[in-house]
Structure formats: C-alpha cells, structure tokens
Tab-separated table of C-alpha atoms in Angstrom:
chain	number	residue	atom	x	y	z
A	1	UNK	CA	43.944	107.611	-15.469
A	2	UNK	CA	43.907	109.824	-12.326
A	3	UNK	CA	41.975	109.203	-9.336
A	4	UNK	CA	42.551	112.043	-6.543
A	5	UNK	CA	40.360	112.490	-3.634
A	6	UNK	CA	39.937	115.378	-1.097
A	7	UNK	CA	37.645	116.341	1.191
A	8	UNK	CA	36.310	119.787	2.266
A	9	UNK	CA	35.259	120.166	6.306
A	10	UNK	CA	32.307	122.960	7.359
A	11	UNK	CA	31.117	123.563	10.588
A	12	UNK	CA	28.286	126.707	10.278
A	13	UNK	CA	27.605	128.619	12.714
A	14	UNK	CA	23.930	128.791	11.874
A	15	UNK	CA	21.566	125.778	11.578
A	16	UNK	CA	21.102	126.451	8.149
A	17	UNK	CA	23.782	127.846	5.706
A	18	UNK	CA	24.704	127.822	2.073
A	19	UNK	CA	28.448	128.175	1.160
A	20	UNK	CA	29.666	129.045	-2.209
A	21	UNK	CA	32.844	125.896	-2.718
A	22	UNK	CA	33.090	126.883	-6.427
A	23	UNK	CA	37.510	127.864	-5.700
A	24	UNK	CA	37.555	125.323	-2.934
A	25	UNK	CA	36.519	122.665	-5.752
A	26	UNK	CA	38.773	124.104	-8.630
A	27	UNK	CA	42.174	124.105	-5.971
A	28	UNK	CA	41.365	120.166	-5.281
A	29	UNK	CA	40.970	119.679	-9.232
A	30	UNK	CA	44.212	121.877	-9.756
A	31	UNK	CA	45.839	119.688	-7.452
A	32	UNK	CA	45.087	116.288	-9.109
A	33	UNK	CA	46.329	117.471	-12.104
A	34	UNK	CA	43.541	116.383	-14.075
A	35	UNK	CA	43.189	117.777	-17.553
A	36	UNK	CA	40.141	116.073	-18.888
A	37	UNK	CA	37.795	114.530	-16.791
A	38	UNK	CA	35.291	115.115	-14.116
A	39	UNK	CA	34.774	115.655	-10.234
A	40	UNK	CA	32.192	113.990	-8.317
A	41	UNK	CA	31.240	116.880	-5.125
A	42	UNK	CA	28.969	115.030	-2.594
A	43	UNK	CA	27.866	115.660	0.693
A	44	UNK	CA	28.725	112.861	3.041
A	45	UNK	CA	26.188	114.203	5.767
A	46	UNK	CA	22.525	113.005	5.202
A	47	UNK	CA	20.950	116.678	6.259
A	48	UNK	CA	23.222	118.430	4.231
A	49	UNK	CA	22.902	119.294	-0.128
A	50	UNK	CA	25.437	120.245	-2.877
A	51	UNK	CA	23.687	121.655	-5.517
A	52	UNK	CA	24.630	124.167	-8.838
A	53	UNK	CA	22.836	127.279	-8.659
A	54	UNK	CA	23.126	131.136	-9.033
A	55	UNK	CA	25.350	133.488	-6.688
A	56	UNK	CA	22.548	136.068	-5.558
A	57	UNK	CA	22.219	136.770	-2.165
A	58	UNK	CA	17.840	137.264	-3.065
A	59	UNK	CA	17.891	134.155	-5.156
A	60	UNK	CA	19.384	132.045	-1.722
A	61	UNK	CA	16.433	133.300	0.293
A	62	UNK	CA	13.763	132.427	-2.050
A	63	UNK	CA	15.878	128.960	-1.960
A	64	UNK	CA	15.557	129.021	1.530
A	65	UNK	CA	11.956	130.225	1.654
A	66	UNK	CA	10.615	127.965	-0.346
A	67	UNK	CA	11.997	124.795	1.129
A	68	UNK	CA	10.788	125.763	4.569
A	69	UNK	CA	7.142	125.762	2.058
A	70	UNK	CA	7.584	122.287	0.911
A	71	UNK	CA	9.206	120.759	3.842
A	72	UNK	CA	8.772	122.680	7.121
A	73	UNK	CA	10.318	122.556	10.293
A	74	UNK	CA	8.230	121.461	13.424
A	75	UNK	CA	5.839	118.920	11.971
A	76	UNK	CA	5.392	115.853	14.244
A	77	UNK	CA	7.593	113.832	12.200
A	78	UNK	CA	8.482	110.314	13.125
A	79	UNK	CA	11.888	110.716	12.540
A	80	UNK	CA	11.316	112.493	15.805
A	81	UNK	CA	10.529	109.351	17.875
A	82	UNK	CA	14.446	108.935	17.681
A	83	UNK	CA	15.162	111.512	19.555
A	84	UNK	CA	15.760	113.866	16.698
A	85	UNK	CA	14.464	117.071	15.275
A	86	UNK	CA	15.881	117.362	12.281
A	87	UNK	CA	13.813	114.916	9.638
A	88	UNK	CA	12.921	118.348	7.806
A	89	UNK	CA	16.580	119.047	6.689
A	90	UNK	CA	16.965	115.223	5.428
A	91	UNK	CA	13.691	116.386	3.300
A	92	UNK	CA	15.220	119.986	2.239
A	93	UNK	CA	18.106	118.124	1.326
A	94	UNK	CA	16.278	115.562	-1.016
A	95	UNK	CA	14.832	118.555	-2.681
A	96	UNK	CA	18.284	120.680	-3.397
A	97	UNK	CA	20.593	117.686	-4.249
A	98	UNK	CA	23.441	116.132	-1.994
A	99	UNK	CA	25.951	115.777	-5.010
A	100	UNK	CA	26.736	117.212	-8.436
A	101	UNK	CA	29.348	115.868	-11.262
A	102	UNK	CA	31.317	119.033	-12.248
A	103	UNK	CA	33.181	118.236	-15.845
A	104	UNK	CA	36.763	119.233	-16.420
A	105	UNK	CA	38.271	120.401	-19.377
A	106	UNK	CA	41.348	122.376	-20.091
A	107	UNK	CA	42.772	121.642	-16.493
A	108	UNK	CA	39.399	123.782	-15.201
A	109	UNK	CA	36.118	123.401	-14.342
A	110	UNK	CA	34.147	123.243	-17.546
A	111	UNK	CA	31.253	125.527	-15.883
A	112	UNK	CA	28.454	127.699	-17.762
A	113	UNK	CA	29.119	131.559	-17.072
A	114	UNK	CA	26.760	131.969	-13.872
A	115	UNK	CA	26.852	128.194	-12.391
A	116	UNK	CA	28.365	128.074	-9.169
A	117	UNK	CA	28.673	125.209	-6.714
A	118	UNK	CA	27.148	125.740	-3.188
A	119	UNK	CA	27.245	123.268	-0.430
A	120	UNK	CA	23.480	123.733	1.788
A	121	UNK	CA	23.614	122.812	5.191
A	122	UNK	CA	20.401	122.396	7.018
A	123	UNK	CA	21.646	121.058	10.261
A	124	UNK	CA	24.724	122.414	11.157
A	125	UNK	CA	26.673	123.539	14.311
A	126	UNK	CA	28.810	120.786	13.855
A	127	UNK	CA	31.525	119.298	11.848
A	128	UNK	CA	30.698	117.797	8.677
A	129	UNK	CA	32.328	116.842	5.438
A	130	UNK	CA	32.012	116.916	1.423
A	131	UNK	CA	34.306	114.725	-0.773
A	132	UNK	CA	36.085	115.809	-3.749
A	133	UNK	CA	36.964	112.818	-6.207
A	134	UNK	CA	38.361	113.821	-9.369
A	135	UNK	CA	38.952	111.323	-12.210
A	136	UNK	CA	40.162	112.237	-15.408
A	137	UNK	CA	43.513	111.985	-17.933
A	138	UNK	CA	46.641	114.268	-17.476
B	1	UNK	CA	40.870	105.951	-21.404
B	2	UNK	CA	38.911	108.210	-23.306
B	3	UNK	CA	37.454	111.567	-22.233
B	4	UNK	CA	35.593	113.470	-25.029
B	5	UNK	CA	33.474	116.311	-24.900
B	6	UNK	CA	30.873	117.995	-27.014
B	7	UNK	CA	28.045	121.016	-26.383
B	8	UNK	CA	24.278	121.072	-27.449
B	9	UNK	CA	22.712	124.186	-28.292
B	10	UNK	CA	18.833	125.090	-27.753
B	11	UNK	CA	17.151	128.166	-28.137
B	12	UNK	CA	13.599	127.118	-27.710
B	13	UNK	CA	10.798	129.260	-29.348
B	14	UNK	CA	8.859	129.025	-26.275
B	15	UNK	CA	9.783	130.262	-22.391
B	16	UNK	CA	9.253	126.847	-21.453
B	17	UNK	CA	10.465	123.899	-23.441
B	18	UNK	CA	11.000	120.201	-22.615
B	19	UNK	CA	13.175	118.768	-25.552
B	20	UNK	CA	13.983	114.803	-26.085
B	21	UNK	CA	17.814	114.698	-26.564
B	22	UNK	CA	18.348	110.878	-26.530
B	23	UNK	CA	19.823	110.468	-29.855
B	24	UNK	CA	22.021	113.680	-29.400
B	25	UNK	CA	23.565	111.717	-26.796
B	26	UNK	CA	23.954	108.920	-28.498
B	27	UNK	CA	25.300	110.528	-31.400
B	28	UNK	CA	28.394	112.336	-28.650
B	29	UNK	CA	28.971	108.775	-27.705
B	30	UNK	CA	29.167	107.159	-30.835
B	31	UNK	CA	31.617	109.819	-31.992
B	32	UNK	CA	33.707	109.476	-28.844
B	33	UNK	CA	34.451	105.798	-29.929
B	34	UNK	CA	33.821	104.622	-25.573
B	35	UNK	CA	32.766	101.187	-25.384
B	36	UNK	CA	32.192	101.190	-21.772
B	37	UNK	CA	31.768	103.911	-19.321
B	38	UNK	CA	29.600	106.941	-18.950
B	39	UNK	CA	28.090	109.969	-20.453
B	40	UNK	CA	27.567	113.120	-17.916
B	41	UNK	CA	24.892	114.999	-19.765
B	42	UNK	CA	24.154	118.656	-17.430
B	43	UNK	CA	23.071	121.798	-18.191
B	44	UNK	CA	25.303	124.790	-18.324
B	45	UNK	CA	22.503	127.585	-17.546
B	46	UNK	CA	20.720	127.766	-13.980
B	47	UNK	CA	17.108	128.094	-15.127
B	48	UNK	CA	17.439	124.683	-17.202
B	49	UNK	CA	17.096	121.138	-16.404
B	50	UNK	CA	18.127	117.551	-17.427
B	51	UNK	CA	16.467	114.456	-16.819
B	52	UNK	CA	15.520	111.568	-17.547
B	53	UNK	CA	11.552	109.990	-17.512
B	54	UNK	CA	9.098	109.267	-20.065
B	55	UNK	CA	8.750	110.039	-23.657
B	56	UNK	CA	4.525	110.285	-23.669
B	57	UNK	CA	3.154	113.724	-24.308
B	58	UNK	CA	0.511	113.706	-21.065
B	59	UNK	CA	3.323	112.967	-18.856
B	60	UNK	CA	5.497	115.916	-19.782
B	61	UNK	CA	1.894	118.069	-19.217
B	62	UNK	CA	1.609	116.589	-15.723
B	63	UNK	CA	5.130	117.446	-15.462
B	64	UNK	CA	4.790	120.692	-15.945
B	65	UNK	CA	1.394	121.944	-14.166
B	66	UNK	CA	3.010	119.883	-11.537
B	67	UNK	CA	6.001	122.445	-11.338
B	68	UNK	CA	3.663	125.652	-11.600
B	69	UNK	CA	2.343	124.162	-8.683
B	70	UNK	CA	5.074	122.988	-6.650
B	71	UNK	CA	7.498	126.636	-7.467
B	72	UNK	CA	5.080	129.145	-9.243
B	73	UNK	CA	6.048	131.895	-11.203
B	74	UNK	CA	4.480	135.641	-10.474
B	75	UNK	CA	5.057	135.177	-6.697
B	76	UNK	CA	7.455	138.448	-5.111
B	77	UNK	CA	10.640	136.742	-5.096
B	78	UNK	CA	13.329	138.417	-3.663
B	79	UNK	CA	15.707	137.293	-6.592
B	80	UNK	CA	13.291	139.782	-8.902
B	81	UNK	CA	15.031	142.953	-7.465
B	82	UNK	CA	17.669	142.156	-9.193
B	83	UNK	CA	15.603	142.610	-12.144
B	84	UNK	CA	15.263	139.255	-13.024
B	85	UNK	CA	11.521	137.855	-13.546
B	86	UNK	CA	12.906	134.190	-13.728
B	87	UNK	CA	13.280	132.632	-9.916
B	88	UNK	CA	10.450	129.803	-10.202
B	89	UNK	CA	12.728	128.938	-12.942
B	90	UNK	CA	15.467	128.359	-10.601
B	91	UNK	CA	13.524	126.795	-8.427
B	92	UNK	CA	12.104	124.148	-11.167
B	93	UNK	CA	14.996	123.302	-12.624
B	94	UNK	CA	16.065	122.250	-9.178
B	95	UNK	CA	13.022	119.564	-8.491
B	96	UNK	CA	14.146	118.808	-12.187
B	97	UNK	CA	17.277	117.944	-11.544
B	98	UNK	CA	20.210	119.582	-13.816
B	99	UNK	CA	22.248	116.904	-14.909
B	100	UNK	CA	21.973	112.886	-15.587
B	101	UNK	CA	24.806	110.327	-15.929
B	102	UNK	CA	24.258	108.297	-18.873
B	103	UNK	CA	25.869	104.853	-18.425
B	104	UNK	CA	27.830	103.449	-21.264
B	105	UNK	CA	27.743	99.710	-22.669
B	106	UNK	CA	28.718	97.714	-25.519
B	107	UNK	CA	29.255	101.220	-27.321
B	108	UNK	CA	25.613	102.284	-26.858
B	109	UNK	CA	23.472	103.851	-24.047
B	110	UNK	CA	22.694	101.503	-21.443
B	111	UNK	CA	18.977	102.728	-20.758
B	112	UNK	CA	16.037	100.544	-19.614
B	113	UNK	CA	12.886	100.359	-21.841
B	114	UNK	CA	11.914	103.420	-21.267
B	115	UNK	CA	14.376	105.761	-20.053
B	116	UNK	CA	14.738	108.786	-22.348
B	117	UNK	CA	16.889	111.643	-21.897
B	118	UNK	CA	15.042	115.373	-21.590
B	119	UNK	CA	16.678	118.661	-21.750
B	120	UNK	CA	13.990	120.962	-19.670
B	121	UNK	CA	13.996	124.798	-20.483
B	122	UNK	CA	12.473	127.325	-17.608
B	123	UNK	CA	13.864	130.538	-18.987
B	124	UNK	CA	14.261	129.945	-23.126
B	125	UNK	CA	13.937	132.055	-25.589
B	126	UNK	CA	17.716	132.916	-26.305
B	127	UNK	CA	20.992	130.772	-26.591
B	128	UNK	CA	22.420	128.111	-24.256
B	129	UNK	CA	24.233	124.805	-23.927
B	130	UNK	CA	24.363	121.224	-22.290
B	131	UNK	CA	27.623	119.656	-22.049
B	132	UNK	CA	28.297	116.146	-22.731
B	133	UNK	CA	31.202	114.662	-21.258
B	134	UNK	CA	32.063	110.859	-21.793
B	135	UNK	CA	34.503	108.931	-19.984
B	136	UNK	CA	35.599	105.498	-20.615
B	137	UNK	CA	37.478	102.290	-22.289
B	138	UNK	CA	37.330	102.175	-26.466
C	1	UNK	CA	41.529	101.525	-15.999
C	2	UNK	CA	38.514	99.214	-15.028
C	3	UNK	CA	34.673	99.268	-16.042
C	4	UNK	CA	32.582	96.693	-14.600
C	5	UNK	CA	28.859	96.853	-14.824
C	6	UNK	CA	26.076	94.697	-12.728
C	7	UNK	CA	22.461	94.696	-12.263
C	8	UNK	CA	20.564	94.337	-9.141
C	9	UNK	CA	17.091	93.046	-9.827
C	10	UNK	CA	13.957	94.187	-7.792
C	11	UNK	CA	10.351	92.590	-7.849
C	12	UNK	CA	8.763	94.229	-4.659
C	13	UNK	CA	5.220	92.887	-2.655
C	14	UNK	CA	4.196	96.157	-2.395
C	15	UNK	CA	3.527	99.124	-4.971
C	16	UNK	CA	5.667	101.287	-2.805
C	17	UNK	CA	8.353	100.094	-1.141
C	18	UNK	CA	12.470	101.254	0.090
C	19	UNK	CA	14.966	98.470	0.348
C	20	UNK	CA	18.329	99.174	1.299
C	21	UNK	CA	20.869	98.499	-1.178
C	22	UNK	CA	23.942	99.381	0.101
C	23	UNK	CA	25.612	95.745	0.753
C	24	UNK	CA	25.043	94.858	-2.723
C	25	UNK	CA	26.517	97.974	-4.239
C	26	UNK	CA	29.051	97.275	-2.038
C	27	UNK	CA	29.241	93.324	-3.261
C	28	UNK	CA	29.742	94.584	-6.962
C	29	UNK	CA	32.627	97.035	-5.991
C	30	UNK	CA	34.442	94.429	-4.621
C	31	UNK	CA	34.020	91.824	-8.075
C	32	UNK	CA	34.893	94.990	-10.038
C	33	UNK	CA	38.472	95.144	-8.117
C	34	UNK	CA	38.801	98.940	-8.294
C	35	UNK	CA	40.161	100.430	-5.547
C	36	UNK	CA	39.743	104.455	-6.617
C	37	UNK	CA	37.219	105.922	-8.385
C	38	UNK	CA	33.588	105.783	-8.823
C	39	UNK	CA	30.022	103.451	-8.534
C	40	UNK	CA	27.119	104.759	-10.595
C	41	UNK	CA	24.037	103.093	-9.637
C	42	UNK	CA	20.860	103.922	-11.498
C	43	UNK	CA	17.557	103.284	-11.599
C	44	UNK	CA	16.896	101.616	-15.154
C	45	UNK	CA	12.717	102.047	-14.826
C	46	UNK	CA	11.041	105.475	-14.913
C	47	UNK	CA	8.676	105.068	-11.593
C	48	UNK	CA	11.728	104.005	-9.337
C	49	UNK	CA	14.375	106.186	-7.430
C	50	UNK	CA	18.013	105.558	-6.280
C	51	UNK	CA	18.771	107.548	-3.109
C	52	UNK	CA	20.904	108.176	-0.002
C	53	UNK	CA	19.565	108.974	2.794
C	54	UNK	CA	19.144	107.144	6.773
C	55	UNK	CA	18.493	104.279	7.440
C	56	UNK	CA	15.685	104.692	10.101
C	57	UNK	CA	12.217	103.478	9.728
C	58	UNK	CA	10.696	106.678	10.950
C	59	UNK	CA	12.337	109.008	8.620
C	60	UNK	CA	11.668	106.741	6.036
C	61	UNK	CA	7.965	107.187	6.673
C	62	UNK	CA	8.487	110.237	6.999
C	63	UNK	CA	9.981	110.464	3.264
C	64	UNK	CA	6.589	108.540	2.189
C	65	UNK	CA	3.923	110.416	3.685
C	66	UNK	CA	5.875	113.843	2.197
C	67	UNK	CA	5.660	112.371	-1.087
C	68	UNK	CA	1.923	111.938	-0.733
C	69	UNK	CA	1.564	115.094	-0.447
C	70	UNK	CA	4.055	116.564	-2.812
C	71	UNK	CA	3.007	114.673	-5.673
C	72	UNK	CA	-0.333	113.062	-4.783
C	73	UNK	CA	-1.453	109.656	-6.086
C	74	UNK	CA	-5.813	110.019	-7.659
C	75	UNK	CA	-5.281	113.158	-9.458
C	76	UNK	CA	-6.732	113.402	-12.800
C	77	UNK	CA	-3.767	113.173	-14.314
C	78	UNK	CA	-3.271	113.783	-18.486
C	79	UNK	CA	-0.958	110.685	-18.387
C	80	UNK	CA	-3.788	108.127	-17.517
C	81	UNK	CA	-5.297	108.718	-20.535
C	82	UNK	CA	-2.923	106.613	-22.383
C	83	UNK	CA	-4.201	103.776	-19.906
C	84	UNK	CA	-1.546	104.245	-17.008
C	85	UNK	CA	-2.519	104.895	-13.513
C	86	UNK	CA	1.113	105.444	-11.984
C	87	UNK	CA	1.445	109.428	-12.915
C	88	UNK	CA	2.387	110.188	-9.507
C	89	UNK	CA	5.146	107.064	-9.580
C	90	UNK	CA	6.823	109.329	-11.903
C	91	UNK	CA	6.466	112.680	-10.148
C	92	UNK	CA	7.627	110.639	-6.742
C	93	UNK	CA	10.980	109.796	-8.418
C	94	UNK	CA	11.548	112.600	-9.899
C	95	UNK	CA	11.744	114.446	-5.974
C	96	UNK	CA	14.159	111.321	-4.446
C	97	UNK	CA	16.210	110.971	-7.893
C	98	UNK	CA	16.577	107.835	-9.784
C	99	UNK	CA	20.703	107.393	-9.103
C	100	UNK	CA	23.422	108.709	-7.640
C	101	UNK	CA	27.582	108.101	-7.575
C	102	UNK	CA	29.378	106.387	-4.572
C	103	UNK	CA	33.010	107.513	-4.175
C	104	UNK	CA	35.130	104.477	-4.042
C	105	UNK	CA	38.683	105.117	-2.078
C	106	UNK	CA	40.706	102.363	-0.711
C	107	UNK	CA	38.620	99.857	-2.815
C	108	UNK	CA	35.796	100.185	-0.498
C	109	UNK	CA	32.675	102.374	-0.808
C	110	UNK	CA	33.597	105.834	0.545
C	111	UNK	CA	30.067	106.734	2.208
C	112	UNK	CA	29.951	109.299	5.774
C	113	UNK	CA	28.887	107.620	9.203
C	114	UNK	CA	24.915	107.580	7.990
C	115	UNK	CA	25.281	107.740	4.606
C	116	UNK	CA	23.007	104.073	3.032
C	117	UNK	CA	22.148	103.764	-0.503
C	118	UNK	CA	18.323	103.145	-1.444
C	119	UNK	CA	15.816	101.619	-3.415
C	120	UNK	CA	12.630	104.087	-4.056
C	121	UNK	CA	9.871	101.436	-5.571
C	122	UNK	CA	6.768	103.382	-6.764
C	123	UNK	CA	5.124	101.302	-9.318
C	124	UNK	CA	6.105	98.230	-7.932
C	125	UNK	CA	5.139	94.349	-8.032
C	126	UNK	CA	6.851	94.156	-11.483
C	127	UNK	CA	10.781	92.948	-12.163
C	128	UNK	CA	12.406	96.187	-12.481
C	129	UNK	CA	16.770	96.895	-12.966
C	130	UNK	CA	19.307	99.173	-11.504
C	131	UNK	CA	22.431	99.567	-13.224
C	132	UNK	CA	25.392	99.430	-11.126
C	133	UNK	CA	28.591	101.183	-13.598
C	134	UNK	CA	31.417	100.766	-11.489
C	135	UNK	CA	35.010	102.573	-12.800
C	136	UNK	CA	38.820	103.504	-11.719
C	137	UNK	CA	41.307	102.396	-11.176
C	138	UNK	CA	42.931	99.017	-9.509
C-alpha cells in the first residue's frame, strides 16, 4: 500500500475566493503513483471549504450569494468577543464542506464528467494550506 | 490490500428522488471480499446527494420541505443563463452532502441502529451514477 | 497495511451539547500504530454530528444559535407523528456532518494550527457511538 502526502498553499487576494484544484489534485495523485485508491483533499484552515461542484462562473455567485443568505457577515457574533470578525466564514464553511474523498482508478481521478474540485476561502489574505493524502495500490 | 470498485445507476421517475441504497452497498462490499476497512459511497453528478439518516417516510418529507426552504428553486439564479433551470439543485445537494464513508467490519457495514445509506436526486429524470469504492484487508 | 477500529462512547447531561474529541482520536491513532494514512471517525447515531471546527466557546455558540435558526426545534414536523420529537436533531446534523477523515503523517494526527475534532450532541442524554476506522500503513 501507498501512502503519499502533499500539500497545496493559497494566499487570495480577496477575502473570499473559490479556486478550481481539480489538476493541482490529479499532479499530487500522479506523483504517488497510485493506481487504485483514493485521495483525501481537506482544508487545514477552519474558515476555509473544499467542496465538489460545477465550473460556472454564474453557478459560483449563486454559491456565494446564498451563503452570505444563510450565514451573513456583520452579525454581532460572539466569536467576535475574541477579537475576531470572521465567525461567518467558519459558518459558510460548515455549509460548503472543508474536505472531500476523491476515488482513483486507472492511475486518475475517477470523477463524473462535470465534477470539479474547488477549494472556498472565506477569510483569506493570508497563507493557508490544503493536504493531499493519497492511499491506494500501485 | 484490496481496492474494488463498482457504479450504481438511478434514473428516478421523479425530478426529485431520495432512494435507500443500503443493501447496494452492502452487496459492493460483499463482492469485494474486504473484511475490514471502508466503503466511499459519492455521487458522480453535481445536482445529487449521498447521505446517511433515517429510513422513516416523515423524516425524508421534513427533509425535503426543509431544502425548498433553505435553497428554493424558481429564484433568478445567475447559473440559469446558462440555460440551466437546476441551481437550487446544486445548492441542495450541497447541505446534503455528496458523499459518505461507509466503515467496514467483520466483512459487513459497520452502521449504528439506525444509520441507513440514501442516494438523494435534485435534478433526475435521466441517467447517472454513484461510485463505490472499497478499500481494505480480506 | 493496518485497520484498527475503536469506539468512543458519549452519554451527554444535556440534549445539546459539543465535546471536544480530539485527544481521544488522537489516543486511538497511537494503539492503532500507523504512522501514514487515514482516521475515519463517524458518528454511529442519526441526531449526532462529527465536526472540525475552533475550539472557542464563543464561536461555538455561535454554531448553536445558527442552528436554531437554520433548522428550528417546535415545528410541526411530519416525523413526530411516528412519536419522535427530535426532527430538528436530524436536520442539525445534517448542516455540521456526522464524520469526517483526519490525515495521519508521521504517526500523529495531521490537523492545521486550529484545526479540533468535535462532538455535535442533538438528541442527547442517551449512550450514543462514534466509530473511529483508523488505516495505513506502519
């Protein structure tokens, strides 16, 4: 059995990004040599998501519209006492996901034809990382 | 170790579908001979879910007015001038969730009393798959 | 390769409660003896959640009060008619997810500066399971 980990670094320029990883994933999973297996993809920063989801620039909006709905910005949260201001991205994140299992067959990604991985930041400006741990048999 | 893989098909009669697919599961990991380990179970398609809850009929009801609700469809999402009519499906399959790990023990499912395993259609009506990929020792 | 499985029992005071779980995720990686690969740990009852997320009383409020109003408990909902009251228990979980998977590299849990695992009791006051599936290699 393989075990090969990796980890992909982002630092957005805006607060709030979402950045397609899909070929960042497949090199690491290229590189471990993995033929049959899977690869865990997880956020390692608690305001940011990984999440499976369509490539379309309107679709992202309504993404990002509707999780400023459920979980705005600016409410007097508590999480605020802290010193912070960012308890709605922990929330936004709950909502999209921080961490999907991608399976690997063939030596690829074993995706559907429109899935594509996206990592969703939601307090950004700053360096942060995802990890890329692929198991599997050669 | 073993790493075998295996598809489900659904093409629901109705747009919107929740479908028990515990003993499909099963039946994957019985074939794939693991006695220990686990079974990723995700959907291939971006307008479907997996997950698991409750097998009781009200539940899945509450489930699903809770949805229209929380991501309604009919609103002007920017995804629809692309011609597509399906964003709250997007959206729902994302408070879904689109993918469970099944864990694997004694050669069976390793679920708690009530733990069932849903495949949850937002956009049916025509062909498409979950993967089942299981990992482990024989 | 290794698979070692545990189970962390919970019987909480309160119908809702968090309790961090990280050192004793971290307590069964270490029995297990793998040093690369992967910790699934999963809720095992349908009202609970697994999570990661801060550790911060505030935000944790925070988490609770959002949940109230996502997925409200008192509704007439069509799953008390079967005798339950805990409809909302199952909605609650569904937003905060009932597992995830810790990276293990270096045969310790590979979690980001913030990152703590987490409890999410809904339906409490009961004895309730979470799996903890631990695999790789030594």
């Amino acid at each position: 059995m393989i075990a090969h980990t990796d980890y992909l670094w982002f630092n957005t320029k805006k607060r709030q990004e979402f950045i397609r990883i899909t070929d960042e994933v497949r090199a690491v999973v290229k590189t471990s040599r993995v033929r049959d297996g899977i690869a865990l993809v997880s956020a390692m920063h608690i305001t940011a998501g990984v999440y499976v989801n369509d490539w379309e620039s309107g679709l992202i909006e309504d993404f990002q519209v509707w999780l400023e709905k459920l979980a705005p910005a600016g409410l007097p949260y508590k999480h605020h006492q802290t010193g912070e201001d960012n308890a709605d991205a922990h929330l936004k994140r709950t909502i999209m996901g921080h961490q999907v299992i991608v399976p690997i067959t063939k030596s690829d990604l074993d995706l559907g034809p429109w899935e594509q991985i996206f990592y969703a930041e939601f307090d950004g400006q700053r360096r942060k990382r995802v990890i890329v741990k692929v198991m599997g048999i050669e």
